[in-house]
Coordinates of C-alpha atoms in Angstrom, one line a residue:
X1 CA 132.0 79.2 -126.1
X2 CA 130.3 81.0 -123.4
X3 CA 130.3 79.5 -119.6
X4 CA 128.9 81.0 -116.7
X5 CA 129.9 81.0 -113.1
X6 CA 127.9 82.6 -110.0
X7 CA 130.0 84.2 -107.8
X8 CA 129.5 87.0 -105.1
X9 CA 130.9 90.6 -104.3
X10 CA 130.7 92.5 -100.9
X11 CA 128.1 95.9 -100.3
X12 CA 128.3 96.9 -96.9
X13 CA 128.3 93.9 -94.9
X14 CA 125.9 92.1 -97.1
X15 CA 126.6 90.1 -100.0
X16 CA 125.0 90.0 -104.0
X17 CA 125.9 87.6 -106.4
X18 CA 127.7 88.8 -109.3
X19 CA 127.2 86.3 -112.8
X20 CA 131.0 85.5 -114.1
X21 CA 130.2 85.5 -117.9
X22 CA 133.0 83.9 -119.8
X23 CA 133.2 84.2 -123.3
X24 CA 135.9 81.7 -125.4
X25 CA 136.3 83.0 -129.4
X26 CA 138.6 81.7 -131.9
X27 CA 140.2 85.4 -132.4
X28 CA 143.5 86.7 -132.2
X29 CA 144.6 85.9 -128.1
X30 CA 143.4 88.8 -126.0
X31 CA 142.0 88.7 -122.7
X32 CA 139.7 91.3 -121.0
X33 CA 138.2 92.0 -117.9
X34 CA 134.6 94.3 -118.0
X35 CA 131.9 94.7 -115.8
X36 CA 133.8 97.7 -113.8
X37 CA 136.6 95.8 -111.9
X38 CA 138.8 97.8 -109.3
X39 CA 142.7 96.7 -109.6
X40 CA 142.8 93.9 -108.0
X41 CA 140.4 92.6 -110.3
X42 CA 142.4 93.1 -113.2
X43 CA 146.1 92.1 -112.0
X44 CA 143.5 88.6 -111.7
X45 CA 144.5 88.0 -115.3
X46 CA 147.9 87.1 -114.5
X47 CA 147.1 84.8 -111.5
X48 CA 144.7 83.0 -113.3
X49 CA 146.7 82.6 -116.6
X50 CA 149.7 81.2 -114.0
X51 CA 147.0 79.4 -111.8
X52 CA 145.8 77.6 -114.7
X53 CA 149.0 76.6 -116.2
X54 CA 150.8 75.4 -113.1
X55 CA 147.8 73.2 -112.1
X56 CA 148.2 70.8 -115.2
X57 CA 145.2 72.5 -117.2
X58 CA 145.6 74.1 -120.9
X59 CA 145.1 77.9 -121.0
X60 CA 143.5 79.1 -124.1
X61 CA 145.2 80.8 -127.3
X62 CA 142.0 82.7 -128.4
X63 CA 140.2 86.1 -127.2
X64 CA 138.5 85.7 -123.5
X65 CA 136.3 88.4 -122.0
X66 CA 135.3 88.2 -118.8
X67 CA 132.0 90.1 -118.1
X68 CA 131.5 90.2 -114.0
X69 CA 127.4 91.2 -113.6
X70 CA 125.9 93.5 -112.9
X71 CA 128.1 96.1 -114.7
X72 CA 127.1 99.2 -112.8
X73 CA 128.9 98.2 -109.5
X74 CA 132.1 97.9 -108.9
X75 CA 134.0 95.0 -107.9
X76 CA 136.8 94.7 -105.8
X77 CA 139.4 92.4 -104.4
X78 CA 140.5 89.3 -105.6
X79 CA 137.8 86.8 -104.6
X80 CA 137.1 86.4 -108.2
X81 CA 140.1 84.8 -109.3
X82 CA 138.8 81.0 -108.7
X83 CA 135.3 82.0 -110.3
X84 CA 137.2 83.6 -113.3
X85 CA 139.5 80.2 -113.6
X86 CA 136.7 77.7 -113.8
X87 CA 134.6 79.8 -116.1
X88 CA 137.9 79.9 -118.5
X89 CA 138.2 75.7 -117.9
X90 CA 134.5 75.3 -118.4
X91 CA 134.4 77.1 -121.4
X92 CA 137.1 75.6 -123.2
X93 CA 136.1 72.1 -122.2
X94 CA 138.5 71.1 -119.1
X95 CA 135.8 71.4 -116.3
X96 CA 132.2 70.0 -116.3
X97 CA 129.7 73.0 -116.2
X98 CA 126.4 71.2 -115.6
X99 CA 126.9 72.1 -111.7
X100 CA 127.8 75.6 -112.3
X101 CA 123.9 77.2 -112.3
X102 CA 123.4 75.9 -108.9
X103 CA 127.1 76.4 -107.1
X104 CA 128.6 79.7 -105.9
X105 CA 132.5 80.3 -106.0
X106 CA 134.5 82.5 -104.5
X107 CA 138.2 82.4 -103.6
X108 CA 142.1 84.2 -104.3
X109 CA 144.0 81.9 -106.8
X110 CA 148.1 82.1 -105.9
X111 CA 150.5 81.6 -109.4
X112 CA 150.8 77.9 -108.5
X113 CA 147.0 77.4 -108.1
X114 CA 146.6 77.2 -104.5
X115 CA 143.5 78.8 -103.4
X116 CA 143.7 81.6 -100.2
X117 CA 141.5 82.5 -98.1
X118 CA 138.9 85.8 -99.0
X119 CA 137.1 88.2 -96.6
X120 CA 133.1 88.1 -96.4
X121 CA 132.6 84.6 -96.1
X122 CA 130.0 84.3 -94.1
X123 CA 127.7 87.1 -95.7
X124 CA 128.6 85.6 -98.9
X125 CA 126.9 82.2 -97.7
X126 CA 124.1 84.0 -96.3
X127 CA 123.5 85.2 -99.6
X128 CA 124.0 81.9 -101.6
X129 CA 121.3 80.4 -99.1
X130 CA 118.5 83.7 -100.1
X131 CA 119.2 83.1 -103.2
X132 CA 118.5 79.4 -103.7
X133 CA 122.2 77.8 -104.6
X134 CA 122.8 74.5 -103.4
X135 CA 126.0 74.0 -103.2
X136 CA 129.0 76.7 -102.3
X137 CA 132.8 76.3 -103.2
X138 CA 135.3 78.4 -100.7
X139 CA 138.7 78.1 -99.3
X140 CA 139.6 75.2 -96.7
X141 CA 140.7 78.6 -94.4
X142 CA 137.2 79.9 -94.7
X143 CA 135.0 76.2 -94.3
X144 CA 134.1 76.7 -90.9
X145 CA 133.0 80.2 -91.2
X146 CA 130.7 79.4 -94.5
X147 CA 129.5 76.0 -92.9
X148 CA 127.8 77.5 -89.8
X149 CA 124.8 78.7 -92.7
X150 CA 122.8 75.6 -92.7
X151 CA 120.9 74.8 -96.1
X152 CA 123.8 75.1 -98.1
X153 CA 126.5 72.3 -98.7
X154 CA 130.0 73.7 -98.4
X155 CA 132.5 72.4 -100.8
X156 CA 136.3 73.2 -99.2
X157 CA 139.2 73.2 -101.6
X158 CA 142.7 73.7 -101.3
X159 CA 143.7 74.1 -104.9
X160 CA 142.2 74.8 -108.2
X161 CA 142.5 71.1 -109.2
X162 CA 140.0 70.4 -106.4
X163 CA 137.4 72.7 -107.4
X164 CA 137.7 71.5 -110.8
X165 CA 137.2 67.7 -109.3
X166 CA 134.3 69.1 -107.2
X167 CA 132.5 69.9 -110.6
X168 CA 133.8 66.8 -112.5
X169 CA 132.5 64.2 -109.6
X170 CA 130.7 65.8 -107.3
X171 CA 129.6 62.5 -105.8
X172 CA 133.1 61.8 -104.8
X173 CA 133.4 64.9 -102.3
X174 CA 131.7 65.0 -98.8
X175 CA 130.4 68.7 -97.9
X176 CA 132.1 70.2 -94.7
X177 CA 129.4 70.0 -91.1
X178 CA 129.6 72.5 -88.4
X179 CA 127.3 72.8 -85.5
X180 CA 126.5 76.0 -84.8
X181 CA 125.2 75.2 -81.3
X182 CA 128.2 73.5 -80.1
X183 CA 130.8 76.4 -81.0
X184 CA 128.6 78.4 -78.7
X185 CA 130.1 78.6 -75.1
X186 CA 128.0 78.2 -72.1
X187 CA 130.3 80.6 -70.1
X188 CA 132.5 82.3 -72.0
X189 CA 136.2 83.0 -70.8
X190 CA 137.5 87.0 -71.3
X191 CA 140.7 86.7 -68.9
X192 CA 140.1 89.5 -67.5
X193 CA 137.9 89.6 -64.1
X194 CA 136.3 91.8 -61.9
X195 CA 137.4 89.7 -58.9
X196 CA 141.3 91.6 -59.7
X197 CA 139.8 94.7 -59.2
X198 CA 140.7 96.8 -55.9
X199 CA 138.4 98.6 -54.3
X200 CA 136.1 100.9 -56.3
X201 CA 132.8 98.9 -55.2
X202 CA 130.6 102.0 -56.5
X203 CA 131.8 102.2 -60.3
X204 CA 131.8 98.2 -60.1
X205 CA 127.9 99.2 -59.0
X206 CA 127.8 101.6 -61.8
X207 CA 129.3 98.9 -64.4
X208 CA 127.0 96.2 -63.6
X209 CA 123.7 98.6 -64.2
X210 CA 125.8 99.6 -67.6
X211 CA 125.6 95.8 -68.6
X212 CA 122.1 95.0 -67.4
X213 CA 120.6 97.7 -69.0
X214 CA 123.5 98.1 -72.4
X215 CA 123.4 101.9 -71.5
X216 CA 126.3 103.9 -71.8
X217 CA 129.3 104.8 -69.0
X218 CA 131.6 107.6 -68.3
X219 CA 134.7 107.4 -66.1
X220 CA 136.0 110.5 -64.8
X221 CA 139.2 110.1 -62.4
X222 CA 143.0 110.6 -61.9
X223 CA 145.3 109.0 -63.7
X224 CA 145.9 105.4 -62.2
X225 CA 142.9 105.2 -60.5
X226 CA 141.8 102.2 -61.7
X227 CA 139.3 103.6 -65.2
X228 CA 141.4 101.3 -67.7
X229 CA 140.7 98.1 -65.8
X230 CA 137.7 98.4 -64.9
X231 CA 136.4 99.5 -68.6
X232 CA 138.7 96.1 -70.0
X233 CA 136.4 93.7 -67.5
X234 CA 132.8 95.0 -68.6
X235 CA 132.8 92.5 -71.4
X236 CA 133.3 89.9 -68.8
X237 CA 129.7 90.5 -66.9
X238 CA 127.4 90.8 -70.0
X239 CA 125.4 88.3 -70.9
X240 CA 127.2 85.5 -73.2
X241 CA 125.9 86.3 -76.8
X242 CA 122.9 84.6 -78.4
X243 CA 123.4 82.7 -81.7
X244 CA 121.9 85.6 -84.0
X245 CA 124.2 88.3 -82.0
X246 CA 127.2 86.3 -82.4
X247 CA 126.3 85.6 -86.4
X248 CA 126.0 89.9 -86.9
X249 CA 129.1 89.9 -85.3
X250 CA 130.7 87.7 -87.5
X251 CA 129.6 89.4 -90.9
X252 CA 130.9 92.6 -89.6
X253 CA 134.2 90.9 -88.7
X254 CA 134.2 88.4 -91.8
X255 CA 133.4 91.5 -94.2
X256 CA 137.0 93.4 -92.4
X257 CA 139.2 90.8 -92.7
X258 CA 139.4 90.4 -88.7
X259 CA 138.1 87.0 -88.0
X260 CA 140.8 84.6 -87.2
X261 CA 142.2 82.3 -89.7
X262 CA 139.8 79.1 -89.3
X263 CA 137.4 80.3 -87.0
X264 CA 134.2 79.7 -87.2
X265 CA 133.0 82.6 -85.5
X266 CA 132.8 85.1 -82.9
X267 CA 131.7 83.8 -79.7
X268 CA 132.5 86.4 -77.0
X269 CA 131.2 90.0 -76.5
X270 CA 133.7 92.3 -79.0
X271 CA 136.1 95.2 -76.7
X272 CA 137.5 97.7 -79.1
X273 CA 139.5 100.3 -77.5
X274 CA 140.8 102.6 -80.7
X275 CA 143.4 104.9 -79.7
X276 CA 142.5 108.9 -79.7
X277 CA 144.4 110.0 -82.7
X278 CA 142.0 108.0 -85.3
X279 CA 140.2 109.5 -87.8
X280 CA 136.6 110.1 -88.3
X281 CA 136.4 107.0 -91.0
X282 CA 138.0 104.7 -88.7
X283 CA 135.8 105.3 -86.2
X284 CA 132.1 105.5 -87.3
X285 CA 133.3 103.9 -91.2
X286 CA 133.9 105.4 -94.5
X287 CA 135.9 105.3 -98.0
X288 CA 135.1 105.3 -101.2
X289 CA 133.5 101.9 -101.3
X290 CA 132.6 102.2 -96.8
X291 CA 134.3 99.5 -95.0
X292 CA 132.5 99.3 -91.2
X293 CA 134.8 101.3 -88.4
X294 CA 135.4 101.2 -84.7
X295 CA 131.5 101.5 -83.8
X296 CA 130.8 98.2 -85.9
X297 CA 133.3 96.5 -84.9
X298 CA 132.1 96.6 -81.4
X299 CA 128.4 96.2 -82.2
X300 CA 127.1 93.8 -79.4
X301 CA 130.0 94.5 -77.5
X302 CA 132.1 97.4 -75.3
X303 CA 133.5 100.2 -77.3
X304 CA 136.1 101.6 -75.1
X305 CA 137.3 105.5 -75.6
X306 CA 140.2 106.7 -73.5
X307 CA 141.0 109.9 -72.7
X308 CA 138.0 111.3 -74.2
X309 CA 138.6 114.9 -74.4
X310 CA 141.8 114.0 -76.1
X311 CA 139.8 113.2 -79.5
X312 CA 139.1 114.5 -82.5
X313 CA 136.2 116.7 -81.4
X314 CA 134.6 116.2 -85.2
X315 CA 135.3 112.4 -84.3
X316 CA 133.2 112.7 -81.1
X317 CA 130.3 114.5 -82.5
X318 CA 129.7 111.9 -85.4
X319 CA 129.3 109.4 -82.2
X320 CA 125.8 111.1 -81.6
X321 CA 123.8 108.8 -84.3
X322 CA 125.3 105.7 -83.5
X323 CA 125.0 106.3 -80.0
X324 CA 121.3 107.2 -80.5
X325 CA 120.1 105.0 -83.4
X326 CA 122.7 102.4 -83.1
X327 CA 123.2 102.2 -86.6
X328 CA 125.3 103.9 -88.7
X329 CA 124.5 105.7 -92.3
X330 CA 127.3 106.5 -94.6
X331 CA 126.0 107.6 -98.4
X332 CA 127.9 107.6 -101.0
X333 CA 127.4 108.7 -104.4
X334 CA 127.1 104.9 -105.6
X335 CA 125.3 104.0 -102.6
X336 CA 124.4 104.6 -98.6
X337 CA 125.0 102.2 -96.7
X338 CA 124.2 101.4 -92.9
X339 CA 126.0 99.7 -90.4
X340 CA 125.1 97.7 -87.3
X341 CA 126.0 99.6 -84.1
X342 CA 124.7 98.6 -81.2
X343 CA 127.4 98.7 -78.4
X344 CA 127.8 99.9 -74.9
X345 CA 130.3 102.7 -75.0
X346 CA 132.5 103.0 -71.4
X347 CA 134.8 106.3 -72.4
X348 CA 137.2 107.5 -69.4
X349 CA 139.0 111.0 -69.0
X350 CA 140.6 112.9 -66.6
X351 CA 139.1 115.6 -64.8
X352 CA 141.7 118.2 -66.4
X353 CA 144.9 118.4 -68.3
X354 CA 147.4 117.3 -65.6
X355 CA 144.9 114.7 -64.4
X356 CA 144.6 115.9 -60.9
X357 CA 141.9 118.3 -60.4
X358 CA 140.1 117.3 -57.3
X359 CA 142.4 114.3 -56.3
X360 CA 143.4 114.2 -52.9
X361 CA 147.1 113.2 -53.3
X362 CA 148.3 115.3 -55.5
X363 CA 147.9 119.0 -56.1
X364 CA 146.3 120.5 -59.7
X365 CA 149.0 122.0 -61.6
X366 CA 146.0 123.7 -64.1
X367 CA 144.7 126.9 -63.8
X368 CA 140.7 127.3 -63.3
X369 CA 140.2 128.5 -67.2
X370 CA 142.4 125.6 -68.5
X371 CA 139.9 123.4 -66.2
X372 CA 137.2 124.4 -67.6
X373 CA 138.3 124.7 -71.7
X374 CA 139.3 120.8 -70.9
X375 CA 136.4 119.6 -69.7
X376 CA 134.0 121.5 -72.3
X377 CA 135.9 119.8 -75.5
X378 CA 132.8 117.4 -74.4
X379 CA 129.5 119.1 -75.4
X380 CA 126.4 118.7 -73.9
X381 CA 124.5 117.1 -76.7
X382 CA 127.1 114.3 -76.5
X383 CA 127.0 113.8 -72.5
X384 CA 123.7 113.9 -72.7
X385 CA 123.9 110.5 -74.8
X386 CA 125.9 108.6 -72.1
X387 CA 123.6 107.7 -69.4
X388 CA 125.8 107.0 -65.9
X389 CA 128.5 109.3 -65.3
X390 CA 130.8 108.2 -63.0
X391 CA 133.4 109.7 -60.8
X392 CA 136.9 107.2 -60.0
X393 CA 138.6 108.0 -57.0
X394 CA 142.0 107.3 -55.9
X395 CA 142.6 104.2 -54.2
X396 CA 143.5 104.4 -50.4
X397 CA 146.7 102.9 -48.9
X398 CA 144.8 100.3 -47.0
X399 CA 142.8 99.9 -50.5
X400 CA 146.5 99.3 -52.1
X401 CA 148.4 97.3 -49.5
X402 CA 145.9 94.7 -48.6
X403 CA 143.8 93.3 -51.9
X404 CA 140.6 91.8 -51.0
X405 CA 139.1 89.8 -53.4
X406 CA 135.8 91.1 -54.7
X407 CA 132.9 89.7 -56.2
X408 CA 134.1 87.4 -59.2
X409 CA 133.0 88.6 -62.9
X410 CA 130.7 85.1 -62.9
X411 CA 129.0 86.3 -60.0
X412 CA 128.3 89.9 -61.4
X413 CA 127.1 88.4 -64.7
X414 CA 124.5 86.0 -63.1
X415 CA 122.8 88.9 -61.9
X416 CA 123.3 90.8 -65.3
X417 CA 121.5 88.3 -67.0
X418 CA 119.1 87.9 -64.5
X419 CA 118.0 91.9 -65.1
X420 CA 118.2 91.0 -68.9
X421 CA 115.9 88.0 -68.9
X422 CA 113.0 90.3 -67.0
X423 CA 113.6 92.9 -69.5
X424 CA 113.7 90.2 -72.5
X425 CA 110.4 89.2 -71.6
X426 CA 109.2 92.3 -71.1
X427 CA 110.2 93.2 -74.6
X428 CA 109.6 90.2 -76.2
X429 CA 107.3 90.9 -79.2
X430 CA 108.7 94.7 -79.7
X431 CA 112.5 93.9 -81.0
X432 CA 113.9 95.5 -77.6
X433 CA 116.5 93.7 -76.1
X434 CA 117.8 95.9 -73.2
X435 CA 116.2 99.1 -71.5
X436 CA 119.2 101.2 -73.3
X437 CA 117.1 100.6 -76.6
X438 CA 113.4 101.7 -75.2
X439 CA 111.9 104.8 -77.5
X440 CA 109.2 107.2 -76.3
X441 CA 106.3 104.8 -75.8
X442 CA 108.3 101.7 -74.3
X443 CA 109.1 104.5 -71.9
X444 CA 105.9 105.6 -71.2
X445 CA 104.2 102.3 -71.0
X446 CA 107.0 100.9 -68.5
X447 CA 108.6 103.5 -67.0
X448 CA 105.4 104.7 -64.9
X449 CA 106.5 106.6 -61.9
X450 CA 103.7 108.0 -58.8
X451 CA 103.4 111.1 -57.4
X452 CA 106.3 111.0 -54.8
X453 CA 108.7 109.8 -58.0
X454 CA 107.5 112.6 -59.9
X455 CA 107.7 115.4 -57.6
X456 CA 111.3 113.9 -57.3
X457 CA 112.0 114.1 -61.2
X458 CA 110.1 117.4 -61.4
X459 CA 112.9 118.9 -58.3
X460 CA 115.7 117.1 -60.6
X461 CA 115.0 118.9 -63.6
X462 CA 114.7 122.2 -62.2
X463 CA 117.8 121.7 -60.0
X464 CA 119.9 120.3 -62.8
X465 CA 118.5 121.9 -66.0
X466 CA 117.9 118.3 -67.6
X467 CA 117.3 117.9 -70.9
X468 CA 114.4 116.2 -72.3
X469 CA 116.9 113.1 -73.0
X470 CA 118.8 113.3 -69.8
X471 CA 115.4 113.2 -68.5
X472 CA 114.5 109.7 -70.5
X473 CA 117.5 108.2 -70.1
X474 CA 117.2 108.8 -65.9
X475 CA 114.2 107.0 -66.4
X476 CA 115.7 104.3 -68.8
X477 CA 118.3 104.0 -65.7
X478 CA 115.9 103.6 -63.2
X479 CA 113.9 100.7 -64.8
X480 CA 117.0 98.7 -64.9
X481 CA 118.0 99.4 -61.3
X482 CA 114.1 98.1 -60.1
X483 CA 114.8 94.9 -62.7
X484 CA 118.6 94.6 -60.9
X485 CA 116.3 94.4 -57.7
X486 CA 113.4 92.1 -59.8
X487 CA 110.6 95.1 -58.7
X488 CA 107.8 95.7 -60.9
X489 CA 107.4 99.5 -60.4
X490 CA 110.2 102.6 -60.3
X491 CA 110.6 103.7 -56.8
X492 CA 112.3 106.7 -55.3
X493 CA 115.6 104.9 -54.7
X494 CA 115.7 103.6 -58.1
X495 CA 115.0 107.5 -59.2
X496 CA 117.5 108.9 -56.5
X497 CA 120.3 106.4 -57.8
X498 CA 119.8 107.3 -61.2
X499 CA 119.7 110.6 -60.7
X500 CA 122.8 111.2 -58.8
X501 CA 124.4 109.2 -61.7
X502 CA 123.5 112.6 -63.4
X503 CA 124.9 114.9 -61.6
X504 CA 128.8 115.0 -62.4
X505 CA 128.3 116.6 -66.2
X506 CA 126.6 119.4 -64.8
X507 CA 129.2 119.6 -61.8
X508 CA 131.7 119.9 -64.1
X509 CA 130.3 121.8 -67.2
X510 CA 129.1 124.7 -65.9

């Protein structure tokens, strides 16, 4: 007897449905798995066979093959186990099957038929909605996750018994409710505030025109100076995240197994902060079927790179399309695949190898060529890609001793989001959401300058040796420093600023 199941498989971070074709034969007992499953596909057979047995239902002493289509991609993980199990029960008469063409299963069956939780959840909904089902069958660890997609009725289940008792009396079982809106905080809470902070009042400057414009940050400054800290409480003064930011978010998080047991979602900017020795895969995403890396994980959020210089170089370089496009494309001979990566990047280094060249306690140890071989393991194509450069000095003794309480993160981030709103109506109709993401002719229609600004660009390129992009992104700069301020037009101090923000890769590069 032949029984069908709809289930899903991940690509990316998006989601297909994959048919579960059962087929029950009164042969010799065999059982066979096709449709090009990975390992954990096929070590299903035994979980299944034990799931089914434990649970009170009759496995079957005849031939079973399990087709899983479409048969030209492969499937992995063990999110087909439940969809495997009720396929076997519907086909040999233990499960009702009328409700299988419009119900989509997925879940992990343990050997005594509980069911765990799976990864993708939430793109796996998403998909189920595109496609029409009505009805979608999951893990009670993943119910929040999949009932935030509205248009769908989510079915939670515990064991296989309770799927099977979904699909015999479906009128019996109440669907699991979330409201999106009210997981959504008003003011989210990060823990970490600018308000702790000593001193440093002109990278706190710089910071806040990172966040109100998403552009990119570079911390250059002893060791101890205070780079780490600040870089942890950037998160804390950007804008809370809208409802379709926070649901990318998730997918990229539900598809890598990070999102916390239960949760319904992510709800507060994402601060990665991957340590220097990773490779190029963990960073920008890879393998053999690409998972997302470090860059994806912090799309709408900070991406924090320590010590610089100290990575990969090959690592660093890969940064340049992400940082540019903010996406990433990985292809693979089955497939290419992009990821989301939209992220402000806040990267701190030291100005040489014993971290005190230019510090005024403590004397360089470094000789002028290991200076220099240091600081150029950071090309130019690559500083030219982070828009405020930033130099951290040492804190003072009076700085130290007596801690004055700053501006609070809150107050920062009302500001912040008073510079996005301008630019978010600005933008409105172009799918632009900060000045960061402007291209060519957002720049030229909004980033007009007069005659005194441009004789003052004109003297900074020649000066400086800009690039063209250096050259943008001062512009890019300056527009969010006149929306900080609420000005319609660039000035000459919004220029000047942005320009001297400039200045420290060609102090140091040359």
């Amino acid at each position: 007897m032949l029984a069908y199941v709809k289930s899903s498989a991940l690509l990316g971070i998006n989601a297909y449905i994959v048919v579960v074709e059962t087929d029950i034969s009164t042969s010799v007992p065999a059982w066979a798995i096709v449709g090009l499953p990975d390992a954990a596909v096929q070590e299903s057979r035994e979980r299944v066979r034990s799931a089914i047995r434990n649970t009170g239902f009759e496995f079957p002493q005849r031939r079973i093959t399990i087709n899983l289509a479409p048969a030209d991609i492969r499937k992995e993980g063990p999110s087909f186990d439940l969809p495997i199990a009720l396929g076997i029960l519907a086909g040999s008469g233990q499960v009702n099957g009328d409700e299988l063409a419009a119900t989509l299963v997925v879940g992990e069956l343990s050997l005594d038929g509980a069911v765990r939780s799976v990864s993708g959840v939430l793109p796996i909904a998403l998909a189920a909605r595109k496609e029409r089902f009505v009805r979608l069958i999951v893990p009670r660890a993943n119910t929040r996750e999949a009932a935030i997609v509205e248009g769908i009725d989510v079915y939670p289940v515990d064991t296989l018994a309770d799927a099977a008792a979904v699909l015999n009396d479906l009128g019996s079982v109440t669907p699991a409710r979330v409201d999106i809106n009210e997981l959504m905080p008003e003011a989210p809470e990060y823990g970490a505030d600018f308000s702790d902070v000593k001193g440093q009042s002109h990278v706190k400057r710089a910071l806040e025109v990172a966040a109100s414009g998403g552009h990119n940050v570079l911390m250059i400054g002893p060791p101890g100076s205070g780079k780490t800290m600040l870089a942890r409480r950037l998160p804390s003064i950007l804008p809370p995240l809208t409802i379709t930011e926070a649901l990318e978010t998730t997918k990229i998080y539900s598809v890598s197994g990070l999102l916390p047991a239960g949760a319904a979602m992510v709800t507060t900017r994402p601060f990665r902060a991957p340590h220097h020795s990773l490779s190029n895969a963990a960073l920008v995403g890879g393998g053999s079927m690409p998972r997302p890396g470090e860059v994806s994980l912090a799309h709408n959020g900070v991406l924090f790179l320590d010590e610089l210089p100290e990575f990969n170089r090959d690592a660093l370089e890969v940064l340049r399309q992400p940082l540019e496009d903010r996406v990433v494309t990985i292809s693979r001979v089955q497939a290419s695949l992009e990821f989301p990566a939209s992220f402000v990047l806040a990267a701190a280094m030291n100005p040489c190898v014993c971290g005190y060249y230019g510090d005024t306690g403590r004397r360089c140890t470094c000789s002028e060529m290991m200076i220099r071989k240091y600081q150029r393991r950071l090309s130019g194509p690559l500083l030219d890609r982070i828009d405020l450069h930033v130099e951290v000095a040492r804190l003072s003794e009076d700085e130290m001793v007596h801690h004055r309480v700053g501006e609070s993160s809150r107050d920062i981030r009302e500001r912040v989001c008073a510079a996005r709103d301008r630019q978010r109506q600005r933008f409105s109709d172009m799918g632009i959401h900060c000045n960061a993401q402007m291209g060519p002719r957002e720049i030229r229609e909004f980033c007009t300058a007069d005659s005194e600004v441009r004789t003052l660009l004109r003297e900074a390129i020649q000066r400086l040796s800009l690039s063209a992009r250096a050259y943008d992104r001062i512009l890019k700069v300056a527009r969010t420093l006149a929306d900080i301020e609420g000005c319609q037009d660039i000035n000459t101090a919004h220029v000047a600023e942005a320009i001297q923000y400039r200045t420290l890769d060609r102090k140091m590069l040359l």
